[in-house]
XYZ file of C-alpha atoms in Angstrom:
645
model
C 3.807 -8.490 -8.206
C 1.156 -11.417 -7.901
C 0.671 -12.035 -4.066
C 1.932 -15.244 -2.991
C 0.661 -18.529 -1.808
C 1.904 -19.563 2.023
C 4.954 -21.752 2.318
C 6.804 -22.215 5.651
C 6.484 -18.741 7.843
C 5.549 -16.449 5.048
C 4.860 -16.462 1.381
C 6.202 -18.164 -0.768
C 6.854 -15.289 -3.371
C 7.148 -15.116 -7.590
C 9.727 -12.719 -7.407
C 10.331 -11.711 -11.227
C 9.187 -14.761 -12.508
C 11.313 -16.843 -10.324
C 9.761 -19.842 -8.559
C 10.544 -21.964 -5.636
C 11.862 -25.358 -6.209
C 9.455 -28.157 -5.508
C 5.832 -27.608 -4.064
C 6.539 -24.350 -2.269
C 6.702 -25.794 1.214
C 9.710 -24.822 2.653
C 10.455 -26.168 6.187
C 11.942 -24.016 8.725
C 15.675 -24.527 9.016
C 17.618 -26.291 11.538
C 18.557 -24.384 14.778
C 20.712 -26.454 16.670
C 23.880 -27.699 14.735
C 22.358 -26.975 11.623
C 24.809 -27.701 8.603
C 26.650 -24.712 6.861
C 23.722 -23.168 4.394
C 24.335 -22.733 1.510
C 22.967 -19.580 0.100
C 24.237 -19.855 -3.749
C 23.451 -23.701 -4.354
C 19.579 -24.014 -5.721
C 17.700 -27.513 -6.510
C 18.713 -29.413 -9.582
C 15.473 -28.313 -11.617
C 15.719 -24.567 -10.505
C 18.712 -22.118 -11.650
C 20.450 -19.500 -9.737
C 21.890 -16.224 -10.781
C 24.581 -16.892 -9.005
C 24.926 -20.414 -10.104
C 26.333 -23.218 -8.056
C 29.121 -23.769 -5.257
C 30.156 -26.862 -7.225
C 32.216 -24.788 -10.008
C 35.537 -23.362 -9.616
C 35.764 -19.416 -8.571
C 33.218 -16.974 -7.193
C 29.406 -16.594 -8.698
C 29.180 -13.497 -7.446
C 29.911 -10.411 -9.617
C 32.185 -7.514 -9.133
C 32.056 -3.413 -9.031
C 34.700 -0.235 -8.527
C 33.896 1.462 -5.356
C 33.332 5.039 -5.844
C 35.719 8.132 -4.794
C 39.129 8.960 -5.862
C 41.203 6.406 -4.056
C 42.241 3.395 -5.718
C 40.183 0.504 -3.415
C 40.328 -2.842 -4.572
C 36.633 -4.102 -6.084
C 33.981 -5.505 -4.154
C 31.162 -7.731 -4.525
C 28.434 -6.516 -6.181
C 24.996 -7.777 -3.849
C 23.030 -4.865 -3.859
C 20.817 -5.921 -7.319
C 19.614 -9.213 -5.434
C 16.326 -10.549 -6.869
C 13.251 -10.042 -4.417
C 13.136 -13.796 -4.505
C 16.586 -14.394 -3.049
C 16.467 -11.849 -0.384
C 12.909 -13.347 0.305
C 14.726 -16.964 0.573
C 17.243 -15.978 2.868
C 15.292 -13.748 5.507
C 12.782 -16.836 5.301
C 14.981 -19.613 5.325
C 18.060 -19.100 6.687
C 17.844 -16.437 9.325
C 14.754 -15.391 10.735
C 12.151 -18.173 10.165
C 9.623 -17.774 12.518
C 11.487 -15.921 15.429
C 9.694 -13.193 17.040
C 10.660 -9.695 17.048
C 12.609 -9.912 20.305
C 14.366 -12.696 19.093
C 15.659 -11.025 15.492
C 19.535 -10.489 16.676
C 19.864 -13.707 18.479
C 18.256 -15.625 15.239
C 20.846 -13.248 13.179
C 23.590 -13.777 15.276
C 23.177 -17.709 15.064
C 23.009 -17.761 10.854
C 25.960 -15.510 11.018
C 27.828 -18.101 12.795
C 27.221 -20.737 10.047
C 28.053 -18.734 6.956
C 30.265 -15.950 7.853
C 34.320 -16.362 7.604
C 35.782 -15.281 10.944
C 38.967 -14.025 9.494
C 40.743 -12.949 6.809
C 39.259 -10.577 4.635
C 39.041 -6.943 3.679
C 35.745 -4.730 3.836
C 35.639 -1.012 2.598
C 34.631 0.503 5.949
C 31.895 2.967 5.087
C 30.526 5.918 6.891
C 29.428 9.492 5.947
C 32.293 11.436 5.918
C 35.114 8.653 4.980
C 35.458 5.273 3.254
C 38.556 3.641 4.497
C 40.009 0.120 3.831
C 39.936 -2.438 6.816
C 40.715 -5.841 7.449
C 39.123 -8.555 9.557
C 40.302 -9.875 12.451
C 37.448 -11.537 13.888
C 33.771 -11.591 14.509
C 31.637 -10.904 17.502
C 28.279 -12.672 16.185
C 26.056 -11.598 19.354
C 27.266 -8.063 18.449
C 27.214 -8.415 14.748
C 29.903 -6.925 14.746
C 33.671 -7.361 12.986
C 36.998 -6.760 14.939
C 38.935 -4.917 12.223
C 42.342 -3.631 11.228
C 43.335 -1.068 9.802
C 44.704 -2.591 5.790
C 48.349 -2.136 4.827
C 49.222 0.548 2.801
C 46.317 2.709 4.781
C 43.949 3.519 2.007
C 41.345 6.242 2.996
C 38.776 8.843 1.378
C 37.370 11.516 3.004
C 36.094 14.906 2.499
C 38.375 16.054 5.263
C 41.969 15.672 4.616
C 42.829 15.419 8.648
C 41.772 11.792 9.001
C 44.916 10.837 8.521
C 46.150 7.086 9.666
C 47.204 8.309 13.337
C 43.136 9.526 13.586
C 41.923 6.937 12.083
C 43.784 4.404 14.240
C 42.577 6.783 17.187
C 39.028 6.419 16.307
C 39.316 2.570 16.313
C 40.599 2.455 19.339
C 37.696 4.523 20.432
C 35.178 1.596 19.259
C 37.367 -0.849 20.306
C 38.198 -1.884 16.714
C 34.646 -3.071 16.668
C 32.444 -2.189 13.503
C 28.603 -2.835 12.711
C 28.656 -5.426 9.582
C 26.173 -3.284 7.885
C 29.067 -0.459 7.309
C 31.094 -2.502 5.983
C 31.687 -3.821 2.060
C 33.561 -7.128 1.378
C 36.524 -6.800 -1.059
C 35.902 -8.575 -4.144
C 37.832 -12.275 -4.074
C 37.757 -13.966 -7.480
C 38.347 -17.760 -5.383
C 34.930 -18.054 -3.890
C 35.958 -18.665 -0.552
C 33.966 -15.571 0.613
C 30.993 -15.321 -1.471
C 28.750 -15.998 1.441
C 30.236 -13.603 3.668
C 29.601 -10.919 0.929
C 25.843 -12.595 1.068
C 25.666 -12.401 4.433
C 26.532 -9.125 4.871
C 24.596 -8.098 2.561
C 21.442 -9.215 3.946
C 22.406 -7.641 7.728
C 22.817 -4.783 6.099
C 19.832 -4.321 4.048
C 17.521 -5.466 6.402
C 18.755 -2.967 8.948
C 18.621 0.014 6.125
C 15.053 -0.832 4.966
C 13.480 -3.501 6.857
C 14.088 -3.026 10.623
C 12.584 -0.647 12.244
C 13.484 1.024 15.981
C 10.605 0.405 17.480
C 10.259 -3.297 16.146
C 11.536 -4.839 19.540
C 8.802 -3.180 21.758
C 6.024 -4.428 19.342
C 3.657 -7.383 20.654
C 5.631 -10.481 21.004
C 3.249 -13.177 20.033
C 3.087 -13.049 16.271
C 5.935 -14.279 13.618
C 7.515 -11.430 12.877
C 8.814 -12.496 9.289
C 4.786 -12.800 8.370
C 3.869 -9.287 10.170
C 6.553 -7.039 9.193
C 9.677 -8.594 6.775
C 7.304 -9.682 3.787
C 4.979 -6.767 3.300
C 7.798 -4.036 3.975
C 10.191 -6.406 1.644
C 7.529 -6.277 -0.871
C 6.963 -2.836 -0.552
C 10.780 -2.198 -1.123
C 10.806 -3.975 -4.340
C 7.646 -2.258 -5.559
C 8.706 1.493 -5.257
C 12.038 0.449 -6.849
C 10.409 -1.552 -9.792
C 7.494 1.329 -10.178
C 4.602 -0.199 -8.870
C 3.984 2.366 -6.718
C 3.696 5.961 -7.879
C 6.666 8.656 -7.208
C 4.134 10.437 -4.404
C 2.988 7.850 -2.573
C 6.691 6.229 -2.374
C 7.640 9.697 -1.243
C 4.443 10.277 1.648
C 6.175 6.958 3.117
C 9.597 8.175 3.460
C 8.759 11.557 5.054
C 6.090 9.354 7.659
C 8.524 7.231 8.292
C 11.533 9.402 9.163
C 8.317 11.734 11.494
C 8.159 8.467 13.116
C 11.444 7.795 13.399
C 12.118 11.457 15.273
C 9.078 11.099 17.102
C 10.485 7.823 18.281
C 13.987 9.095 19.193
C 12.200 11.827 21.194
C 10.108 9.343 22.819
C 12.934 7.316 24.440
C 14.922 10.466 25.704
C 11.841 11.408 27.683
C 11.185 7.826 28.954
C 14.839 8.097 29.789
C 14.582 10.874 32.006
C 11.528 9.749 33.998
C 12.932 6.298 34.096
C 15.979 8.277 36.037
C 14.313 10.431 38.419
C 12.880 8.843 42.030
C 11.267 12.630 42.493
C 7.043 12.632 42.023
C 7.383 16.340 41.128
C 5.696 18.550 38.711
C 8.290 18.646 35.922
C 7.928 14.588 36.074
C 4.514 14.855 35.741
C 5.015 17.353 32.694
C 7.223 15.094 31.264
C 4.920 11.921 31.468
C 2.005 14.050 29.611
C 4.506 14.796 26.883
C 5.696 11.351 27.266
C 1.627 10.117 26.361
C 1.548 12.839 23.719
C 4.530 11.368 21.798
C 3.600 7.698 22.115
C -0.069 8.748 20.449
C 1.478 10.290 17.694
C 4.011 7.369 17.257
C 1.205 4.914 16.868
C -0.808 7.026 14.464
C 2.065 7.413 12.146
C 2.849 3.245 12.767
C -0.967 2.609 11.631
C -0.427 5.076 8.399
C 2.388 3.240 7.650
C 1.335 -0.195 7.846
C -1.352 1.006 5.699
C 0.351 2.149 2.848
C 2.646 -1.721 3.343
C -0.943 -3.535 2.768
C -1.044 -3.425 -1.149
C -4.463 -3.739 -0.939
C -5.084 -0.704 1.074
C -1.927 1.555 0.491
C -3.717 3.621 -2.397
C -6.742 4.027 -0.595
C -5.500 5.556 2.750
C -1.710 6.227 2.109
C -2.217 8.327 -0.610
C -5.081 11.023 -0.456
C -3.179 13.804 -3.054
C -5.399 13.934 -6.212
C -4.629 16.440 -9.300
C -6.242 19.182 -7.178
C -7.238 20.976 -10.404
C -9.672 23.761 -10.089
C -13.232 24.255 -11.183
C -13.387 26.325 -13.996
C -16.722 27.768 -13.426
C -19.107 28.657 -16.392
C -17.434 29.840 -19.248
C -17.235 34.152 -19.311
C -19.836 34.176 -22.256
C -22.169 31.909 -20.484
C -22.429 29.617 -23.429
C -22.269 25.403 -23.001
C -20.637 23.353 -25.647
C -20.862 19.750 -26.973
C -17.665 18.333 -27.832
C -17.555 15.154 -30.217
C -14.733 13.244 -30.247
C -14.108 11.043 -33.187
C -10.964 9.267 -34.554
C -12.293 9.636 -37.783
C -15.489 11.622 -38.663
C -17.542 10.276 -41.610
C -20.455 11.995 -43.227
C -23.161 8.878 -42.011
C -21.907 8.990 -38.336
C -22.092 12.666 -38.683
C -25.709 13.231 -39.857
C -26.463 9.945 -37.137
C -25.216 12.230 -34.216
C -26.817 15.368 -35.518
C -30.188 13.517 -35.338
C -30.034 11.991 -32.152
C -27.603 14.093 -30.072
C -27.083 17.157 -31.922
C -30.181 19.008 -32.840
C -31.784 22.002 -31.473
C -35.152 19.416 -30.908
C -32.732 16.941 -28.409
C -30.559 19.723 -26.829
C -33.138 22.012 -26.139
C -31.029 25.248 -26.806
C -28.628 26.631 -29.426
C -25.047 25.003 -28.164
C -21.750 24.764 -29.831
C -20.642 22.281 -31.002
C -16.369 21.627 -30.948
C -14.432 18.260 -32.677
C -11.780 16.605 -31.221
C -9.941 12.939 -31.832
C -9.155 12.285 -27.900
C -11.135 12.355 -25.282
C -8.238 13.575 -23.038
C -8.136 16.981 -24.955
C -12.007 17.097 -24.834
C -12.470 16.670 -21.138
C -9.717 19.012 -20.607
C -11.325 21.453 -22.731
C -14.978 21.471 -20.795
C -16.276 24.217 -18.266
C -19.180 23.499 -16.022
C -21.901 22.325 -18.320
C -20.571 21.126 -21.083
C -20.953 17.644 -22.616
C -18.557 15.106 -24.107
C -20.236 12.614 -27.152
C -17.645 9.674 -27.847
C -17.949 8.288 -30.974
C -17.408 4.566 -31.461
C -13.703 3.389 -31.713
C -10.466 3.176 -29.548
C -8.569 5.389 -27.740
C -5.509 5.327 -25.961
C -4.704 7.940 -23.690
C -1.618 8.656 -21.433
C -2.958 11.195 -18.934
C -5.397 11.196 -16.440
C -8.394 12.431 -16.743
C -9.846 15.507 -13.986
C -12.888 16.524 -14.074
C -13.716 19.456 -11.864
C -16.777 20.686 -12.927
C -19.732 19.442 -13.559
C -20.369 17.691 -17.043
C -21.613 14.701 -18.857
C -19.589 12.108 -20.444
C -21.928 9.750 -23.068
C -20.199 7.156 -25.404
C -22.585 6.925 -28.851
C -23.241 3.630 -28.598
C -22.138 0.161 -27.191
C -19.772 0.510 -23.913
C -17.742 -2.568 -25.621
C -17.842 -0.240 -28.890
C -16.270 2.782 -27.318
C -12.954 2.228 -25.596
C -10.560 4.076 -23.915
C -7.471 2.487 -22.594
C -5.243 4.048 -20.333
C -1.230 3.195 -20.542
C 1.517 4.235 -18.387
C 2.154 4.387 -14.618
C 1.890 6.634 -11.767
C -1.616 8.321 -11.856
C -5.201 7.219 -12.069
C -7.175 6.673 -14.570
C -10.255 9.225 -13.670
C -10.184 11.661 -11.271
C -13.847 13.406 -10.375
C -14.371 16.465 -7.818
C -17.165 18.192 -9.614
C -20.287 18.604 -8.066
C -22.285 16.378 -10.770
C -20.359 14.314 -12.824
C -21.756 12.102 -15.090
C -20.257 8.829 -17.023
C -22.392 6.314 -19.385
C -21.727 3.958 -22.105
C -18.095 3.866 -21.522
C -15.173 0.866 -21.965
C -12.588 2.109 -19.826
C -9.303 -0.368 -19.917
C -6.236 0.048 -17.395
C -2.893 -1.089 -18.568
C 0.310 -1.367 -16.591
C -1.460 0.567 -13.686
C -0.250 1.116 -10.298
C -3.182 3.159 -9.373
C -7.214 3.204 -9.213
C -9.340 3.605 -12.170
C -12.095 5.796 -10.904
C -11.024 8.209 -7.751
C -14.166 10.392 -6.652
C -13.095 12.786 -4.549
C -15.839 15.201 -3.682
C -19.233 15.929 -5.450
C -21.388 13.430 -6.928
C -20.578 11.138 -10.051
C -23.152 8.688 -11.726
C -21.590 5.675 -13.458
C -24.223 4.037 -15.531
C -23.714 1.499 -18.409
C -20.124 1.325 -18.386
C -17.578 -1.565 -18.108
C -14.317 -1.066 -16.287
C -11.386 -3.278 -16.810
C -9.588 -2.644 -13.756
C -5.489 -3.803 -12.295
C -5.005 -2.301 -9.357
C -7.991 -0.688 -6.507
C -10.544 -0.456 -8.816
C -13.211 2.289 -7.462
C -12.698 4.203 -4.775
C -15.096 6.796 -2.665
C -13.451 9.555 -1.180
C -14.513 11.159 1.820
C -18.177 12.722 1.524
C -18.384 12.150 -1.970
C -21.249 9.956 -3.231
C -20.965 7.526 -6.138
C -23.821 6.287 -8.082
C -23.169 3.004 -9.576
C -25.840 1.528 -12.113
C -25.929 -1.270 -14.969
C -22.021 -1.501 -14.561
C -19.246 -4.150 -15.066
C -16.867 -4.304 -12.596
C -13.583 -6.885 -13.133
C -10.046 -7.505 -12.837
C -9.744 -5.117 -9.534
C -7.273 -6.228 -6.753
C -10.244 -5.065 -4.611
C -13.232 -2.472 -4.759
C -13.129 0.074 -2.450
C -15.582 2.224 -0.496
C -13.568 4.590 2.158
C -15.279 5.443 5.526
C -13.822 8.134 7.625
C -17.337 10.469 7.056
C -19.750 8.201 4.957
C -20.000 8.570 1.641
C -23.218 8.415 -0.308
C -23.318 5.001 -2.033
C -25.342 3.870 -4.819
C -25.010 0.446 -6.524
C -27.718 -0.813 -8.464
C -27.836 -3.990 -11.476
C -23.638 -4.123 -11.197
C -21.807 -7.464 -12.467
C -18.568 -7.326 -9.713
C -16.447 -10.124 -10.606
C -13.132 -11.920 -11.153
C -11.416 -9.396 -8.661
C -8.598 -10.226 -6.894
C -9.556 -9.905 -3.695
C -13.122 -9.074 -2.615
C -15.797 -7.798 -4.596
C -16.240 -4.607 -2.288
C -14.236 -3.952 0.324
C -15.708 -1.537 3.063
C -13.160 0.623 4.995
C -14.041 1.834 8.525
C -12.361 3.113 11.527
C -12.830 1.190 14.609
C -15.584 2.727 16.806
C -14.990 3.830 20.597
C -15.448 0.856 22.757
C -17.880 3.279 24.752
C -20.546 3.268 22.527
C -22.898 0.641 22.566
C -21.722 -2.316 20.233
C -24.686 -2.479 17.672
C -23.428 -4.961 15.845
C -23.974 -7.567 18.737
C -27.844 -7.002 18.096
C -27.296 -7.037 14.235
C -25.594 -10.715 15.116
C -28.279 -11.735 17.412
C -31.401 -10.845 14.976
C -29.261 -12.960 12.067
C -28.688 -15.824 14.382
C -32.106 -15.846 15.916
C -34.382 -16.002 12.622
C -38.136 -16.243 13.439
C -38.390 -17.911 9.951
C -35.703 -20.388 8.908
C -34.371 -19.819 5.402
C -35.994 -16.291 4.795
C -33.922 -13.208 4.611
C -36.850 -11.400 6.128
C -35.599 -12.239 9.863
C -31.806 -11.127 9.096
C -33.404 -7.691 7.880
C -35.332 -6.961 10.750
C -32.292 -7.666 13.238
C -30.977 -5.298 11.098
C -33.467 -2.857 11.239
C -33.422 -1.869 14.776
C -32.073 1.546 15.810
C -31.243 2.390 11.690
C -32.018 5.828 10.196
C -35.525 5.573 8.218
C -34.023 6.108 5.003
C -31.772 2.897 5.110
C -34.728 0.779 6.849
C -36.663 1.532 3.562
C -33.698 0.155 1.311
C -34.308 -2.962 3.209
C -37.836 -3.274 2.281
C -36.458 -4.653 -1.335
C -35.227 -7.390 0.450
C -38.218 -8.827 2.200
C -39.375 -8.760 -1.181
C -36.874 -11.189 -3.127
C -34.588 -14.576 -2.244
C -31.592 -13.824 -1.436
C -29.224 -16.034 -3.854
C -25.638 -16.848 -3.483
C -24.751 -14.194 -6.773
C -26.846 -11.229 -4.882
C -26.094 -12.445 -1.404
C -23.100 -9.546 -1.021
C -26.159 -6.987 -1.524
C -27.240 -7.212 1.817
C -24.060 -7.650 3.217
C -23.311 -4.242 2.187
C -26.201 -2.767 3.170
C -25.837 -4.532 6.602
C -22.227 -2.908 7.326
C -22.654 0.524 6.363
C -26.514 0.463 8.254
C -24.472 -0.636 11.218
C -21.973 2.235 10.756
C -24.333 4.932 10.363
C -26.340 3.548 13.148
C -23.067 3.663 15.047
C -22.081 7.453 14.087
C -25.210 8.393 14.799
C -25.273 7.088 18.407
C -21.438 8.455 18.918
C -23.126 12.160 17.406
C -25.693 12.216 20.625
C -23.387 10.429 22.936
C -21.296 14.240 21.879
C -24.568 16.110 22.108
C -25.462 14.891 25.618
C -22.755 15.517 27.168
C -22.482 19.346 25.565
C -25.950 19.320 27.809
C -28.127 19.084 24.152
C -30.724 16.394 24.641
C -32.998 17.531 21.919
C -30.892 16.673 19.010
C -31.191 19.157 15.691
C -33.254 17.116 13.154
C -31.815 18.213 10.353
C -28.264 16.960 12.512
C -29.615 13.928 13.333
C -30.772 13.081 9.493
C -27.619 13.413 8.282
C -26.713 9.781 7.535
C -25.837 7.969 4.785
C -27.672 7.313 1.976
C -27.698 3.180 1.100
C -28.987 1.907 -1.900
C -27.537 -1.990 -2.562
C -30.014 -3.248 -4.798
C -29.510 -6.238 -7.565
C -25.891 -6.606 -7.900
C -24.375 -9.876 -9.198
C -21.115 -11.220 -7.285
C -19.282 -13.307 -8.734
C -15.989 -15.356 -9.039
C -13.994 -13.174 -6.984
C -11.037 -14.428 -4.981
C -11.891 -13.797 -1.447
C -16.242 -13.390 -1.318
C -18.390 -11.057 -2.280
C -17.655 -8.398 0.562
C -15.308 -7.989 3.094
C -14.723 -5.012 5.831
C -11.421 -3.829 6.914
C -11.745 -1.675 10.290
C -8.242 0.558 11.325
């Protein structure tokens, strides 16, 4: 799904193909005496699903309930477009309230467009679906003051609610029902399409957009913006497969953690809320209290993570193919394997003088044909090499490499192709300790994930051109990625993940028309108790002892970095820094800021362990920066941007 431009609160949003009428700025509605909405009318140059109010009969379509009573049909709502729900949450009832402010906002667009009286919902719960029939409304509440329906139709896995328990139970809630359990009953006149709307909307945004904890959030942001859109959007992704099955599923299980968390949360507020005493067992149960509300927020962060569709694959979803090294092979022997569509004798005696002679390989190897790379990769111990032969493949797997061995395309990246269809997994997937990739096309089609995941270990990408949809590269954890002579486009972003620091290597790179930034650096936030670093960073760029030369940014820089970084910077004392090459140094800035960072938090641990002769070898173990003659350009937001959680 494209991301949208801005029109009134929030987005204005494509929504499968859909667009809004006129030039996308929608005003906020009317609060005060507003006139009725009208949810199924559109503009005259834009169509509806639904159609229009103006013809005769209801727009809105029709289903059987299911169960093995006889109901009447109801509306059918639940297939709304993301578009219309968008619309209405945008519109009509939220605009820009804030999160406090959700039910009385609710309350007040139920009052324009829901019918007070006189109609039937299926009354819905777990264990029964009964027929019921509206009285009246208490919007404040939303909530419906029901009947039961004449003759008393009912479904339930227990034969004893019979119509004296069920009229019992009512009673009980005061014949009072939440909206969102209940289903309008299908009326072919219109008159209550926009109650069946309506309802529809409560309901769905308290099953999948609302969450418990919502109302204590911070109050000063629109809370349409901050939490409806992305977690609307995210919706409509998992159910239209833009997201793969695991990732939707790592959601779901955080979210209902958070969920009990949060119910566990409250009871013990509750009961220190309750209790005048200052005694022990209050003092236990404020620790526990603490404990809780820590965990809460690190499950909130993890899942607005995986809501940002920029960042979602990169922290939400750390599972990888988790396929093991193989190892040497038993007999101890390392193999070549040529893959070739179609093998002609010219190509062949071409590859046995450059590639495959005992002269170029330096040993007796075996040599093994195959016509996909898939089946070759898949086929390679630790070792072994892969040849490509010119031509183009399309593969439907992912490719996970595990061990260490060399993949080489015989010839012209844009000669030897390999494009990558279907959804769900990435394209390559590296964990082996050396991993090498050169002279490769690689084309993503239809992808919901990255195209190159490293893991662990070290992989070299040299040569290569990567047609990218979705996250593009991303660095794993203490892996280390060497990037050289590459093409880098059509990524939503590029991303280099920081909890330890990877190894990073980009040299001669052409990172353009991406979505979003060329490189995107991902850091956690650093303890406010250790010295801010990057306030001297800022001062030596603002305070240049030579105008116009990079040299005084660098040495601002330079201050309190590891050696090895310090001499990366040399390059750049040595060469103008340009507007295409500019995002070089930018890089090299951030992550020499980090390191110097983790290296002061590392002693800040050391001294107070009573160490205050820190372990060289400790000490020296920083990252590894090398940011040297990349090309930026054309990408949507800037050649480098940082994201700190």
């Amino acid at each position: 799904m494209a991301e949208p431009g801005r029109a009134g609160s929030g987005g204005a949003p494509p929504g499968d193909g859909q667009t809004p009428p006129g030039d996308g700025q929608t005003p906020p509605p009317e609060r005060a005496g507003a006139a009725k909405p009208d949810l199924l009318r559109e503009d005259d140059d834009s169509c509806s699903d639904y159609g229009s109010r103006d013809k005769p009969g209801t727009a809105l379509g029709r289903t059987v309930p299911d169960g093995n009573v006889l109901f009447p049909d109801i509306f059918h709502t639940e297939h709304l477009l993301f578009y219309e729900r968008f619309k209405a949450y945008q519109d009509y009832i939220l605009a820009d309230c804030k999160a406090s402010e959700v039910k009385e906002f609710t309350a007040e667009y139920l009052e324009k467009v829901l019918e007070p009286s006189g109609w039937q919902a299926i009354w819905r719960t777990n264990v029964f679906d009964v027929l019921v029939e509206v009285v009246d409304v208490e919007y404040s509440a939303l909530k419906a003051v029901v009947q039961l329906s004449e003759p008393f139709l009912c479904d339930s896995r227990d034969s004893t609610f019979t119509l004296e328990c069920m009229q019992e139970l009512l009673e009980l809630k005061e014949r009072q029902l939440p909206l969102q359990e209940l289903w309008v009953v299908y009326d072919e006149s219109g008159e209550f399409d926009q109650t069946a709307l309506a309802v529809e909307h409560v309901r769905f945004f308290y099953q999948c957009i609302w969450r418990t904890w919502d109302e204590e959030e911070e109050d000063d942001f629109d809370y349409f913006v901050r939490c409806v859109e992305p977690r609307l959007r995210l919706h409509y992704d998992i159910i239209e497969h833009r997201v793969p099955s695991g990732l939707a599923a790592d959601y779901q299980n955080l979210l209902s953690q958070c969920e009990e968390l949060y119910r566990k949360f409250i009871d013990v507020r509750n009961s220190i809320s309750s209790s005048d005493s200052d005694s022990e067992e209050e003092n236990v149960s404020m620790v526990e209290g603490l404990k809780l509300y820590e965990k809460i927020e690190h499950l909130k962060q993890k899942l607005k993570l995986i809501e940002n569709p920029l960042l979602r694959y990169v922290f939400g979803y750390q599972k990888h193919s988790g396929s093991q090294a193989k190892g040497l092979r038993p007999t101890g022997t390392k193999v070549i394997h040529v893959v070739s569509s179609v093998m002609v004798a010219s190509l062949l005696q071409s590859l046995l003088r450059d590639k495959l002679c005992p002269e170029s390989c330096g040993e007796e190897l075996e040599i093994q044909f195959h016509n996909d790379p898939l089946t070759a990769v898949n086929a390679c111990y630790e070792g072994d090499s892969v040849i490509i032969c010119p031509g183009r493949y399309v593969v439907d797997g992912m490719f996970c490499i595990a061990d260490s061995v060399e993949l080489e395309g015989y010839g012209l990246p844009d000669d030897i192709v390999i494009e990558k269809r279907g959804k769900g997994d990435n394209f390559v997937d590296c964990t082996g300790a050396n991993i090498k990739i050169s002279s490769l096309k690689l084309v993503q089609h239809d992808a919901v994930e990255g195209i190159l995941n490293v893991h662990h270990g070290k992989t070299t990408l040299e040569n290569c051109v990567l047609q990218c949809e979705t996250t593009g590269v991303t660095v794993r954890t203490s892996a280390e990625l060497v990037m050289k002579k590459s093409d880098l486009y059509g990524a939503k972003n590029f991303l280099d993940e920081h909890y330890d620091i990877p190894k990073i290597t980009m040299v001669n790179n052409m990172i353009h028309n991406n979505e979003g930034y060329g490189v995107v650096l991902v850091r956690p936030a650093m303890p406010s108790d250790v010295k801010d670093t990057s306030a001297e960073i800022t001062k030596g760029n603002t305070e240049p002892t030579q105008s116009g030369d990079g040299t005084a940014r660098v040495e601002g820089l330079r201050q309190g970095l590891p050696e090895c970084i310090t001499d990366e910077l040399e390059l750049y004392e040595q060469a103008e820094i340009s507007e295409q090459t500019e995002g070089n140094y930018e890089i090299a800035n951030e992550l020499g800021a980090t390191s110097a960072k983790k290296s002061q938090m590392l002693k800040k641990r050391l001294s107070e362990l009573g160490i205050t002769e820190a372990d060289e070898n400790l000490m020296s173990q920083e990252m590894f920066v090398s940011i040297v003659g990349n090309q930026f350009k054309w990408n949507g937001k800037g050649s480098f941007g940082t994201f700190i959680f």
